[in-house]
Short mmCIF file of C-alpha atoms and ligand atoms in Angstrom, two decimals:
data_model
loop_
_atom_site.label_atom_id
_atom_site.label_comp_id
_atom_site.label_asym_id
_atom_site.label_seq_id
_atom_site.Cartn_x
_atom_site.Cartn_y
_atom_site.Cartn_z
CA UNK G 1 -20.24 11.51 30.97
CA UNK G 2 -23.81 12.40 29.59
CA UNK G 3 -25.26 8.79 28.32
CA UNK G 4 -28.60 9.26 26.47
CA UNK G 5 -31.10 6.88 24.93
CA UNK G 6 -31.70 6.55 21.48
CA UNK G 7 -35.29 5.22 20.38
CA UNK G 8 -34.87 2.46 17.35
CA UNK G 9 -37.32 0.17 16.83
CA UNK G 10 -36.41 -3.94 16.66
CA UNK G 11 -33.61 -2.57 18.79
CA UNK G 12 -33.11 -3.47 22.56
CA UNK G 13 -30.90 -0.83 23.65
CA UNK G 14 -29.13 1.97 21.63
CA UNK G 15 -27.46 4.52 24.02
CA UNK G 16 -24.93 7.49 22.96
CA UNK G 17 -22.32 8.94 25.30
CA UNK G 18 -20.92 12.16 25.16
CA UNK G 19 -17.60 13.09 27.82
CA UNK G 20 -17.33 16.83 27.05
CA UNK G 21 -13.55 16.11 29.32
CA UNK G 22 -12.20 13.21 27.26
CA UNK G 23 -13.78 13.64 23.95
CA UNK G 24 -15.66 10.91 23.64
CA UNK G 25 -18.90 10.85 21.46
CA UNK G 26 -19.71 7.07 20.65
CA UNK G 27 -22.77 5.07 20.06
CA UNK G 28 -23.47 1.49 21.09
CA UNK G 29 -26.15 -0.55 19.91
CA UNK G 30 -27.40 -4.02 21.63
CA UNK G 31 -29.30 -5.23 18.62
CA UNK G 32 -30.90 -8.64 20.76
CA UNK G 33 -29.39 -10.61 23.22
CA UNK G 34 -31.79 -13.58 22.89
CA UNK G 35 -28.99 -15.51 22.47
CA UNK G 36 -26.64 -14.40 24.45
CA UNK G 37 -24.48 -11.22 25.44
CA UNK G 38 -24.14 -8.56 22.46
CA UNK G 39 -20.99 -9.44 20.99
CA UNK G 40 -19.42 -7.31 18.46
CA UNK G 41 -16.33 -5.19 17.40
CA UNK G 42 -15.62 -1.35 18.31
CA UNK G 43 -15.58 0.81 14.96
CA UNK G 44 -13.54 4.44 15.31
CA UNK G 45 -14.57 6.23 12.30
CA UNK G 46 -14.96 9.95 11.06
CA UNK G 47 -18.41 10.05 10.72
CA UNK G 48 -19.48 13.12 9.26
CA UNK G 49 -22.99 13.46 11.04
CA UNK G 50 -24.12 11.45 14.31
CA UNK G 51 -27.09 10.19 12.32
CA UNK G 52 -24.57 8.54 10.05
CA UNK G 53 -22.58 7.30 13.06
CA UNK G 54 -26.19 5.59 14.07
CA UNK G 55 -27.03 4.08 10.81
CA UNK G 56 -23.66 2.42 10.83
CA UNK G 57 -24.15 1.01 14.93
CA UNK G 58 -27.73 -0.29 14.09
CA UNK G 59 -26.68 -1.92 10.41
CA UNK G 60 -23.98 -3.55 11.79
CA UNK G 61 -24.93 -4.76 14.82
CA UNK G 62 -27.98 -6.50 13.63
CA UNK G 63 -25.77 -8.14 11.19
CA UNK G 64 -24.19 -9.49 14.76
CA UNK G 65 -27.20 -10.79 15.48
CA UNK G 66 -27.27 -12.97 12.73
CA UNK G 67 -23.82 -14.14 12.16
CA UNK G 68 -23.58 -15.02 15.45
CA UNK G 69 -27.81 -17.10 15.40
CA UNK G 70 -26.05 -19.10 12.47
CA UNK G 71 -22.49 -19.86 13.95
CA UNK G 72 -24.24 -21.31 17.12
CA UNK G 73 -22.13 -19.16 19.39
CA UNK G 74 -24.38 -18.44 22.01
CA UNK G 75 -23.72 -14.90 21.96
CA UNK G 76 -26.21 -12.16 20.28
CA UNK G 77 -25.78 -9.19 18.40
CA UNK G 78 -24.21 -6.10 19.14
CA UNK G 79 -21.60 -3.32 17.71
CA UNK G 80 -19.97 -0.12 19.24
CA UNK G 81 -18.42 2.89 17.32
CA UNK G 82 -16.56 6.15 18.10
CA UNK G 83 -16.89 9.21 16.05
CA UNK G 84 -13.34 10.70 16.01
CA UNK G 85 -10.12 10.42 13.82
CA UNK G 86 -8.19 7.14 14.45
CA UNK G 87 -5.08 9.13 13.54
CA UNK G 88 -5.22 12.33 16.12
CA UNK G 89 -8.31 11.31 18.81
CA UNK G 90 -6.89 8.20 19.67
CA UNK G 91 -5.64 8.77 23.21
CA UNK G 92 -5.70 6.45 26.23
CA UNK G 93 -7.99 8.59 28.30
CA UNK G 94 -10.37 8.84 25.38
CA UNK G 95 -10.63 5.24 25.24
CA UNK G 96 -10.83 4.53 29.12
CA UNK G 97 -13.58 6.91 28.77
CA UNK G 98 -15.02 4.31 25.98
CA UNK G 99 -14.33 1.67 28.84
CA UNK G 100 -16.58 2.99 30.92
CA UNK G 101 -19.01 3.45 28.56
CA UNK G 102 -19.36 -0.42 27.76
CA UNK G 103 -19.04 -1.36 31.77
CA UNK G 104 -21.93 1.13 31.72
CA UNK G 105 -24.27 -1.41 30.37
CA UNK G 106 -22.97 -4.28 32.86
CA UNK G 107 -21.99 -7.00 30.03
CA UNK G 108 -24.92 -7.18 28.14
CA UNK G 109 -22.36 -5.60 25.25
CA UNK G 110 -19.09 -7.27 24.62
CA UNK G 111 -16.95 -5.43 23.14
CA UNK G 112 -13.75 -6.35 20.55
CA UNK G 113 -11.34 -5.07 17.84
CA UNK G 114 -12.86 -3.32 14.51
CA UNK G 115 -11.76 -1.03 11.85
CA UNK G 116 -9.82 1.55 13.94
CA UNK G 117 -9.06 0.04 17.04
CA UNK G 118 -6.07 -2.40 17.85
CA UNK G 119 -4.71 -4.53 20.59
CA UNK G 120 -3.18 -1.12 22.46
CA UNK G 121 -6.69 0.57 22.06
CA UNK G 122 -8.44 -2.91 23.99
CA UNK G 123 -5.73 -2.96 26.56
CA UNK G 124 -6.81 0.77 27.68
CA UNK G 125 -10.54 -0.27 27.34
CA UNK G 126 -9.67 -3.54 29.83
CA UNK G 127 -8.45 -0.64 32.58
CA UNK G 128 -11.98 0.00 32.87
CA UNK G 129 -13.80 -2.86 32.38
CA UNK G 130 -14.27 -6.54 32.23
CA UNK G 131 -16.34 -6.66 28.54
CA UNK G 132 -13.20 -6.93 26.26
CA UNK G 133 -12.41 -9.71 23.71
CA UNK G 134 -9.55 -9.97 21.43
CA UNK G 135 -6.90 -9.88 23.47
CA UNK G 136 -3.35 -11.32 23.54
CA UNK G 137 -2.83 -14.46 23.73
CA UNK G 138 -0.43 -14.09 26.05
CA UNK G 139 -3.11 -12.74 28.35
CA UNK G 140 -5.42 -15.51 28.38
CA UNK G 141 -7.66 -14.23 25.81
CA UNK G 142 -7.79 -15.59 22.24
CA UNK G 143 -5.80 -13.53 20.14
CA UNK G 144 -5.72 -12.62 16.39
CA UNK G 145 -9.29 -14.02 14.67
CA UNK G 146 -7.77 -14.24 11.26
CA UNK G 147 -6.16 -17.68 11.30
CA UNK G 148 -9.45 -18.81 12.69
CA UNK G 149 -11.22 -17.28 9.81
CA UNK G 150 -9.10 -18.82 7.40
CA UNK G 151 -9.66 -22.46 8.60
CA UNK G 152 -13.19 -21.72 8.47
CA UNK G 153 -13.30 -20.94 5.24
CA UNK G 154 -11.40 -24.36 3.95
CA UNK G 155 -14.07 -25.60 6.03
CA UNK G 156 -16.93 -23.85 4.06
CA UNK G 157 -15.13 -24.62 0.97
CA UNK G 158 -16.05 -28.59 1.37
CA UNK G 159 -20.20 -27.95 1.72
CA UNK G 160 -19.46 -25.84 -1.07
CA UNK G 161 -17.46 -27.91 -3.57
CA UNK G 162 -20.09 -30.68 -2.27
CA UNK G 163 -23.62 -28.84 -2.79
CA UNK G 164 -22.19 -28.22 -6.53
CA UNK G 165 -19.50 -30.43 -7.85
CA UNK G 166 -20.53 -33.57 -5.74
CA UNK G 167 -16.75 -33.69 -4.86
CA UNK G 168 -15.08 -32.72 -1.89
CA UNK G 169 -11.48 -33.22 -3.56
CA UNK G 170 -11.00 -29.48 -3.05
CA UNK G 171 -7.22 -30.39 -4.83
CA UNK G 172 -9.04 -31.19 -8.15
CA UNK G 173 -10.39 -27.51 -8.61
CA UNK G 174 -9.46 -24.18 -9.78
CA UNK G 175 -9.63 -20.84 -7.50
CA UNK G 176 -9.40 -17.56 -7.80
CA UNK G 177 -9.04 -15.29 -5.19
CA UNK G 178 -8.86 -11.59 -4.02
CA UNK G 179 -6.98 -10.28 -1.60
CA UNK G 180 -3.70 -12.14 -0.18
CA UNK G 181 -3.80 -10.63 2.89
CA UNK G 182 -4.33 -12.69 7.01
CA UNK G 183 -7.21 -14.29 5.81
CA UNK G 184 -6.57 -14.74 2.08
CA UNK G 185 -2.60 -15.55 2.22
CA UNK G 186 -3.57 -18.62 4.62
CA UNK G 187 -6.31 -19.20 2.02
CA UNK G 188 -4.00 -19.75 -0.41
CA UNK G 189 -0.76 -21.16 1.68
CA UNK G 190 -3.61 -24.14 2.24
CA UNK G 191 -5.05 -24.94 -1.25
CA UNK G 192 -1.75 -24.07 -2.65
CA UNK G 193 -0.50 -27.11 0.18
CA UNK G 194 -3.26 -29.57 -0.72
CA UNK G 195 -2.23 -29.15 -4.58
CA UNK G 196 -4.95 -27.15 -5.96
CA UNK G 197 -4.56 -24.35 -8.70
CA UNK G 198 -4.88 -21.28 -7.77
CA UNK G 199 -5.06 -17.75 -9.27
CA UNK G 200 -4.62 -14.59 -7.02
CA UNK G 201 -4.64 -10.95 -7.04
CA UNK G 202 -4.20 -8.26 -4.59
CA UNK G 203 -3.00 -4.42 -4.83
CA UNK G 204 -0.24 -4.88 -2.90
CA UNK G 205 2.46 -6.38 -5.36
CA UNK G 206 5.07 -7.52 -3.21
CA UNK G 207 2.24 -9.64 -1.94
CA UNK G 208 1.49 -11.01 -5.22
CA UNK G 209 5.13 -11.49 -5.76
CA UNK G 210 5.46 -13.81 -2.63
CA UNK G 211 2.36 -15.68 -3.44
CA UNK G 212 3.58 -16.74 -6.80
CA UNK G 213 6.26 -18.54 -5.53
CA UNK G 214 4.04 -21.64 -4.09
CA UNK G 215 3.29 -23.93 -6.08
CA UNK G 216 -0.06 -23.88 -8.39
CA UNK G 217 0.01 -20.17 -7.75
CA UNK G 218 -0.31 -17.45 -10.50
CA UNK G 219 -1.00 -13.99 -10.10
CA UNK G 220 -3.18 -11.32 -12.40
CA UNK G 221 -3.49 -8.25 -12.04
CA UNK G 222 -6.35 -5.81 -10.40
CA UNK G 223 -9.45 -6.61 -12.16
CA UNK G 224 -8.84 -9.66 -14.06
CA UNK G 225 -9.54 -11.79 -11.28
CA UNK G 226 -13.47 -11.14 -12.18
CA UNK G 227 -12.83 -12.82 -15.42
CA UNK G 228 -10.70 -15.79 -14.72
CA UNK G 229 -12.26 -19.22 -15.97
CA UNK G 230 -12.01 -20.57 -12.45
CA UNK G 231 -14.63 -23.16 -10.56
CA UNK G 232 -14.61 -21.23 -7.32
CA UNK G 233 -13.85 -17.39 -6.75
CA UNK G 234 -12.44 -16.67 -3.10
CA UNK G 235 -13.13 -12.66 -2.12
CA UNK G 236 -10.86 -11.54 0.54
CA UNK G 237 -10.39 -8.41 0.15
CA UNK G 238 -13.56 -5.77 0.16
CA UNK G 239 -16.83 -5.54 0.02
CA UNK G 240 -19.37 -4.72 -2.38
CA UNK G 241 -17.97 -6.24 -4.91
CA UNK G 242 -20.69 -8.65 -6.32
CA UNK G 243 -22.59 -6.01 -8.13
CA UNK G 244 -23.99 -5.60 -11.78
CA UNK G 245 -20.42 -4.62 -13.17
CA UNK G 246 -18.51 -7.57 -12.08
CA UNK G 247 -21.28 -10.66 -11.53
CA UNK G 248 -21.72 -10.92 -15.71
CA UNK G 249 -17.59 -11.07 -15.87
CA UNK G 250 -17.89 -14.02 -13.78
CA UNK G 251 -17.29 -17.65 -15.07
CA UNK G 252 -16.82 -19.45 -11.79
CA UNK G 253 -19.78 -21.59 -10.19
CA UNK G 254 -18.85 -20.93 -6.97
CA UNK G 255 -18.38 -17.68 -4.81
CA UNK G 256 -16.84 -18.22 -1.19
CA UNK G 257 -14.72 -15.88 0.55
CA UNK G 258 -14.18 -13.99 4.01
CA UNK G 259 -14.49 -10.59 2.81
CA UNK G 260 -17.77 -8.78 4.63
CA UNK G 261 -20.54 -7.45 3.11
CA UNK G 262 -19.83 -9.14 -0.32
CA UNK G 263 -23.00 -8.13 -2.40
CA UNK G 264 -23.53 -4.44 -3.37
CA UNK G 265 -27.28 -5.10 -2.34
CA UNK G 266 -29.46 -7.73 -1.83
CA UNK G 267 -30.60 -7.62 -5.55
CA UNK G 268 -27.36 -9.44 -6.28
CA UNK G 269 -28.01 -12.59 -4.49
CA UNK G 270 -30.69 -12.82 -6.62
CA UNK G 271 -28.35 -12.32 -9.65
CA UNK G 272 -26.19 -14.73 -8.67
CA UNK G 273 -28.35 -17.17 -7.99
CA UNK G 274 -29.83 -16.94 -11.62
CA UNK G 275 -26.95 -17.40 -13.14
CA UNK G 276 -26.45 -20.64 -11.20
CA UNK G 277 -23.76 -18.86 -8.99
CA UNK G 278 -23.56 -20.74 -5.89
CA UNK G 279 -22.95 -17.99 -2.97
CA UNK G 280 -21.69 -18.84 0.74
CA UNK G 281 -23.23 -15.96 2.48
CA UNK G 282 -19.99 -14.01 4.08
CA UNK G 283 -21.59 -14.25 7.44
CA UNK G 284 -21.90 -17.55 7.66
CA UNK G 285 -18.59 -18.35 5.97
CA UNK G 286 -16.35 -16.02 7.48
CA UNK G 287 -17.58 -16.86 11.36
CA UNK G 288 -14.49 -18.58 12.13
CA UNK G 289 -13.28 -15.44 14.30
CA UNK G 290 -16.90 -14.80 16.09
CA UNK G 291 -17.26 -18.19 17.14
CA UNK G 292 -12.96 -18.14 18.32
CA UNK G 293 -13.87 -15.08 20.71
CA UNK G 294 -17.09 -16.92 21.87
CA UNK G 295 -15.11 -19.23 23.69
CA UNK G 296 -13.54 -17.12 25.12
CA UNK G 297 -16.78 -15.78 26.86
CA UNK G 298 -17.52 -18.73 28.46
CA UNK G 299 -17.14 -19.35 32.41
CA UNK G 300 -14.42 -21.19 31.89
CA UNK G 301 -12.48 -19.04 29.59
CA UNK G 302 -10.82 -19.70 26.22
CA UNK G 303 -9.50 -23.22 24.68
CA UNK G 304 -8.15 -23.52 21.53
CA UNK G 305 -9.47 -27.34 20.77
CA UNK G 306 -12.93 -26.08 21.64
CA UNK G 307 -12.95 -23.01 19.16
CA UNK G 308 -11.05 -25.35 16.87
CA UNK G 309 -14.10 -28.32 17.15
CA UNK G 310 -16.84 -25.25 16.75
CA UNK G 311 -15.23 -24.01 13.45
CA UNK G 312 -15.68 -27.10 11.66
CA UNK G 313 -19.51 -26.37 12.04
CA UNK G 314 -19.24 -23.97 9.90
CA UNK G 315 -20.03 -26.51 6.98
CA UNK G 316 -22.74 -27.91 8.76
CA UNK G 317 -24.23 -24.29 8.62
CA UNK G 318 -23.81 -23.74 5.45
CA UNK G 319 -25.08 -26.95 4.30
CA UNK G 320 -28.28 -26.23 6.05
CA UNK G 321 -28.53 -22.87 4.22
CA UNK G 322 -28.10 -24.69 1.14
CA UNK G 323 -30.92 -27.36 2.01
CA UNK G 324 -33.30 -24.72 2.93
CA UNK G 325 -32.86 -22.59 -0.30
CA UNK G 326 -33.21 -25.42 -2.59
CA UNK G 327 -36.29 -26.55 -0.57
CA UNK G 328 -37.83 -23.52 -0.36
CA UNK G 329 -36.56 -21.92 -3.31
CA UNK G 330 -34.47 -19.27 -1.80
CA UNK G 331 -31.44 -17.60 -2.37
CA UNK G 332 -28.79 -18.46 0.00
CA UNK G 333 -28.69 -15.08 1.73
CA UNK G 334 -32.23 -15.70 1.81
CA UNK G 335 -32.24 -18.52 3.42
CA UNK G 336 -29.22 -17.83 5.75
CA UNK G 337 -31.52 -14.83 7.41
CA UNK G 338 -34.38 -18.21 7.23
CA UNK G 339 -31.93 -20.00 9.34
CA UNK G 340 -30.78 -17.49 11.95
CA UNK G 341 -34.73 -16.07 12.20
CA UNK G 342 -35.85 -19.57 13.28
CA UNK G 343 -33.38 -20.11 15.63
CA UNK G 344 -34.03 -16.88 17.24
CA UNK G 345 -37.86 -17.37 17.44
CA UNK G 346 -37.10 -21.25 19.10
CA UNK G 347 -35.05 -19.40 21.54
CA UNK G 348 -37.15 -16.89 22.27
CA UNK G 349 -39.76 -19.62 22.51
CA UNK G 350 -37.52 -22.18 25.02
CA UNK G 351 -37.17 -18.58 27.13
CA UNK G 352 -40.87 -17.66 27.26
CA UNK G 353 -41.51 -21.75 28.41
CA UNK G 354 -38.54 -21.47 31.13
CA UNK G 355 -40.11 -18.48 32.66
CA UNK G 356 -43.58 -19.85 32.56
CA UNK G 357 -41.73 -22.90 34.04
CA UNK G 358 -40.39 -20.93 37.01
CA UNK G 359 -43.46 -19.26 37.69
CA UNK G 360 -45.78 -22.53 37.65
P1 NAD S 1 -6.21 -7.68 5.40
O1 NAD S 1 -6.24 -6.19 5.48
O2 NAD S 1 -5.16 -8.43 6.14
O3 NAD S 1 -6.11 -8.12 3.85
C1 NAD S 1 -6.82 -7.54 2.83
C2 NAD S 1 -5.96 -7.66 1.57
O4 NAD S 1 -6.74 -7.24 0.46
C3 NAD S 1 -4.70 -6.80 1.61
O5 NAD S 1 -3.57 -7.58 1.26
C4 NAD S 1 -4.98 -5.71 0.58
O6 NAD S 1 -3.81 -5.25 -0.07
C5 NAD S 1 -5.91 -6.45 -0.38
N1 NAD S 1 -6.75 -5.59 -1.20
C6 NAD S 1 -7.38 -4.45 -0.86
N2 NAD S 1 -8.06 -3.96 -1.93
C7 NAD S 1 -7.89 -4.83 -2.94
C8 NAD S 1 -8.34 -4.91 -4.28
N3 NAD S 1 -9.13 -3.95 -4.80
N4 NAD S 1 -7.97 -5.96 -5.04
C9 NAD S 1 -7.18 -6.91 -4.53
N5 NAD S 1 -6.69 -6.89 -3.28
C10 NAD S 1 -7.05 -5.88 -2.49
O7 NAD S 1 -7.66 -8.14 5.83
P2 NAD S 1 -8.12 -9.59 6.35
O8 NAD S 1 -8.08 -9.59 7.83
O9 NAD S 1 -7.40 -10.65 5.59
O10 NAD S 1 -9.65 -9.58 5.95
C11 NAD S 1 -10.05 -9.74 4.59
C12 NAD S 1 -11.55 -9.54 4.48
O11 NAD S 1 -12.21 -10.48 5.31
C13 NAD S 1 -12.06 -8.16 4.93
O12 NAD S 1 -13.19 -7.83 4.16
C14 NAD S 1 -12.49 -8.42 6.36
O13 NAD S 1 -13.48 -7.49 6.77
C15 NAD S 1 -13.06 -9.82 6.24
N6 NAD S 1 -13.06 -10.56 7.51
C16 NAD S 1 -11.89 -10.75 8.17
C17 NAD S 1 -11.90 -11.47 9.37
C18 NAD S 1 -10.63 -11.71 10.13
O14 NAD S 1 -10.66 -12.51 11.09
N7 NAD S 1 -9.52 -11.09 9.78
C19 NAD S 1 -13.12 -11.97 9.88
C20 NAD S 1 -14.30 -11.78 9.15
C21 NAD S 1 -14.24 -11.06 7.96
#
């Protein structure tokens, strides 16, 4: 296997492998690991050009870097991906190959399940090395992120409903939400429990059909869930879709949801916050998964309590990026990348002092 360098500045290491025997052509990218080891998920894609398959690795895994600063995981930020077909190039020796690859870099990259790869795909990575997270349960590791996601996303709900309803009664308001799928069916199973109203939508309609059996559920179709007279509007489905088509539809005051990269571009934070639009950035919001794998990182492997306990920070987060946008008169977003910036430079800081420590 041929493992070369890529140059990218802001970037601590960026290497690309290519295994003329297996297939393999993949790119990782260790965005910082001030924090920590460079935690983040394995993408198979088919990228059309390498440089595209690099834009991707650096994007993502500096967004890694700052999910992770925020959720107090102790982990920094990293990403892999593969440029094949996850239909046809999928084979096990391909992704040993991959295994390799990441126990090439000796665990400064952790690596874990993204669009592409599954469970089967880590178990063939784990042949080869030790820097796989996501696992079964079964096998010690901490299984499927999305119920973790979900709870922390009741959890943001409450700073939330707080910053701008003063109430955290989240049964007293009204919800819309896209996407009933892992994350946004136990959305709704939960607010639909505590006795809230709330209006869904998703694509698939046999979802819909099973969600509008709870009670204070009812469904619309497709696009209508833009313009539903709602206090709090729950994305969990794609991104990019807070953009200048759908934020004037909007009547909520609220937007909170799992889905990733929620704003088209960063303009829209901007027009969101204008409009009064109170926006949970999605990486601070939808951590509960990061911060479930982190424990499973440490020494003494995973616990459920612990992930459980570290979750329910998630509205202390988020109620610090809301402090520090209205005192400094940021958006959110802005003041989520405030947040994770500062505790990167303190780190950075407390490591600079320990090593002048040693050294005195
Ligand atoms: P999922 O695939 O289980 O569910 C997505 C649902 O959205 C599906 O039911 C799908 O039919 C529906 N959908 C797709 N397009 C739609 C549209 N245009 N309108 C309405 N519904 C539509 O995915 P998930 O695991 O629940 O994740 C949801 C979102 O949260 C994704 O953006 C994901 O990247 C993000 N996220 C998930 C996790 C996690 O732990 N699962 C963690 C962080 C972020």
């Amino acid at each position: 296997m041929k493992i070369d360098k890529i140059e990218a500045d802001g970037y601590e290491n960026v290497v690309m492998a290519n295994d003329p025997e297996t297939g393999l052509k993949a790119v990782i990218a260790v965005h910082d690991t001030t924090l920590g080891p460079a935690l983040g998920g394995l993408r198979m894609w088919n990228y059309t050009t390498e440089e595209e398959a690099i834009f991707d690795v650096l994007r993502l895994s500096k967004g890694m870097t700052y999910k992770s600063a925020c959720a107090n995981t102790g982990l920094g930020g990293g990403k892999a991906v593969i440029i094949g077909d996850q239909r046809k190039d999928k084979t096990e020796s391909l992704m040993r190959a991959m295994g390799r690859f990441v126990d090439s870099l000796g665990g400064s990259y952790i690596t874990a399940e993204d669009v592409g790869i599954g469970i089967q795909e880590l178990e063939w990575l784990q042949k080869e090395t030790q820097y796989v997270t996501g696992l079964s349960r079964q096998s010690g590791s901490s299984g499927n992120p999305s119920p973790f996601t979900a709870r922390g996303v009741i959890r943001g709900l409450f700073a939330c409903t707080e910053e701008k309803f003063g109430t955290s009664h989240l049964d007293r308001l009204h919800y819309s939400v896209q996407g009933l799928g892992q994350v946004g069916g136990d959305v709704v199973r939960c607010l639909s429990m505590l006795g809230a109203r709330v209006t869904v939508t998703d694509i698939n309609e046999d979802r819909c059909m099973d969600f509008a059996a709870l009670p204070g559920v009812e469904v619309v179709r497709g696009d209508e869930i833009y313009d539903v007279d709602a206090d709090v509007f729950i994305p969990c489905a794609l991104g990019g879709i807070l953009n200048g088509d759908t934020i004037p539809r909007l009547k909520v005051k609220v937007v909170a949801g799992a889905a990733n990269n929620q704003l088209l571009g960063e303009e829209h934070a901007a027009e969101l916050h204008d409009r009064g639009i109170l926006y949970a950035p999605d990486f601070i919001i939808n951590a509960g998964g990061i911060i479930n794998v982190s424990v499973e990182v440490r020494p003494e492997g995973y616990d459920e309590r612990i992930a459980v306990a570290k979750i329910e920070n998630i509205y202390d987060g988020l109620r610090e990026v809301f402090e520090t946008s209205r005192r400094e008169n940021l958006t959110p977003a802005e003041a989520a990348y405030r947040v994770a910036e500062n505790r990167l430079e303190e780190a950075r800081h407390m490591n600079g002092q320990s090593v002048a420590d040693s050294t005195s």
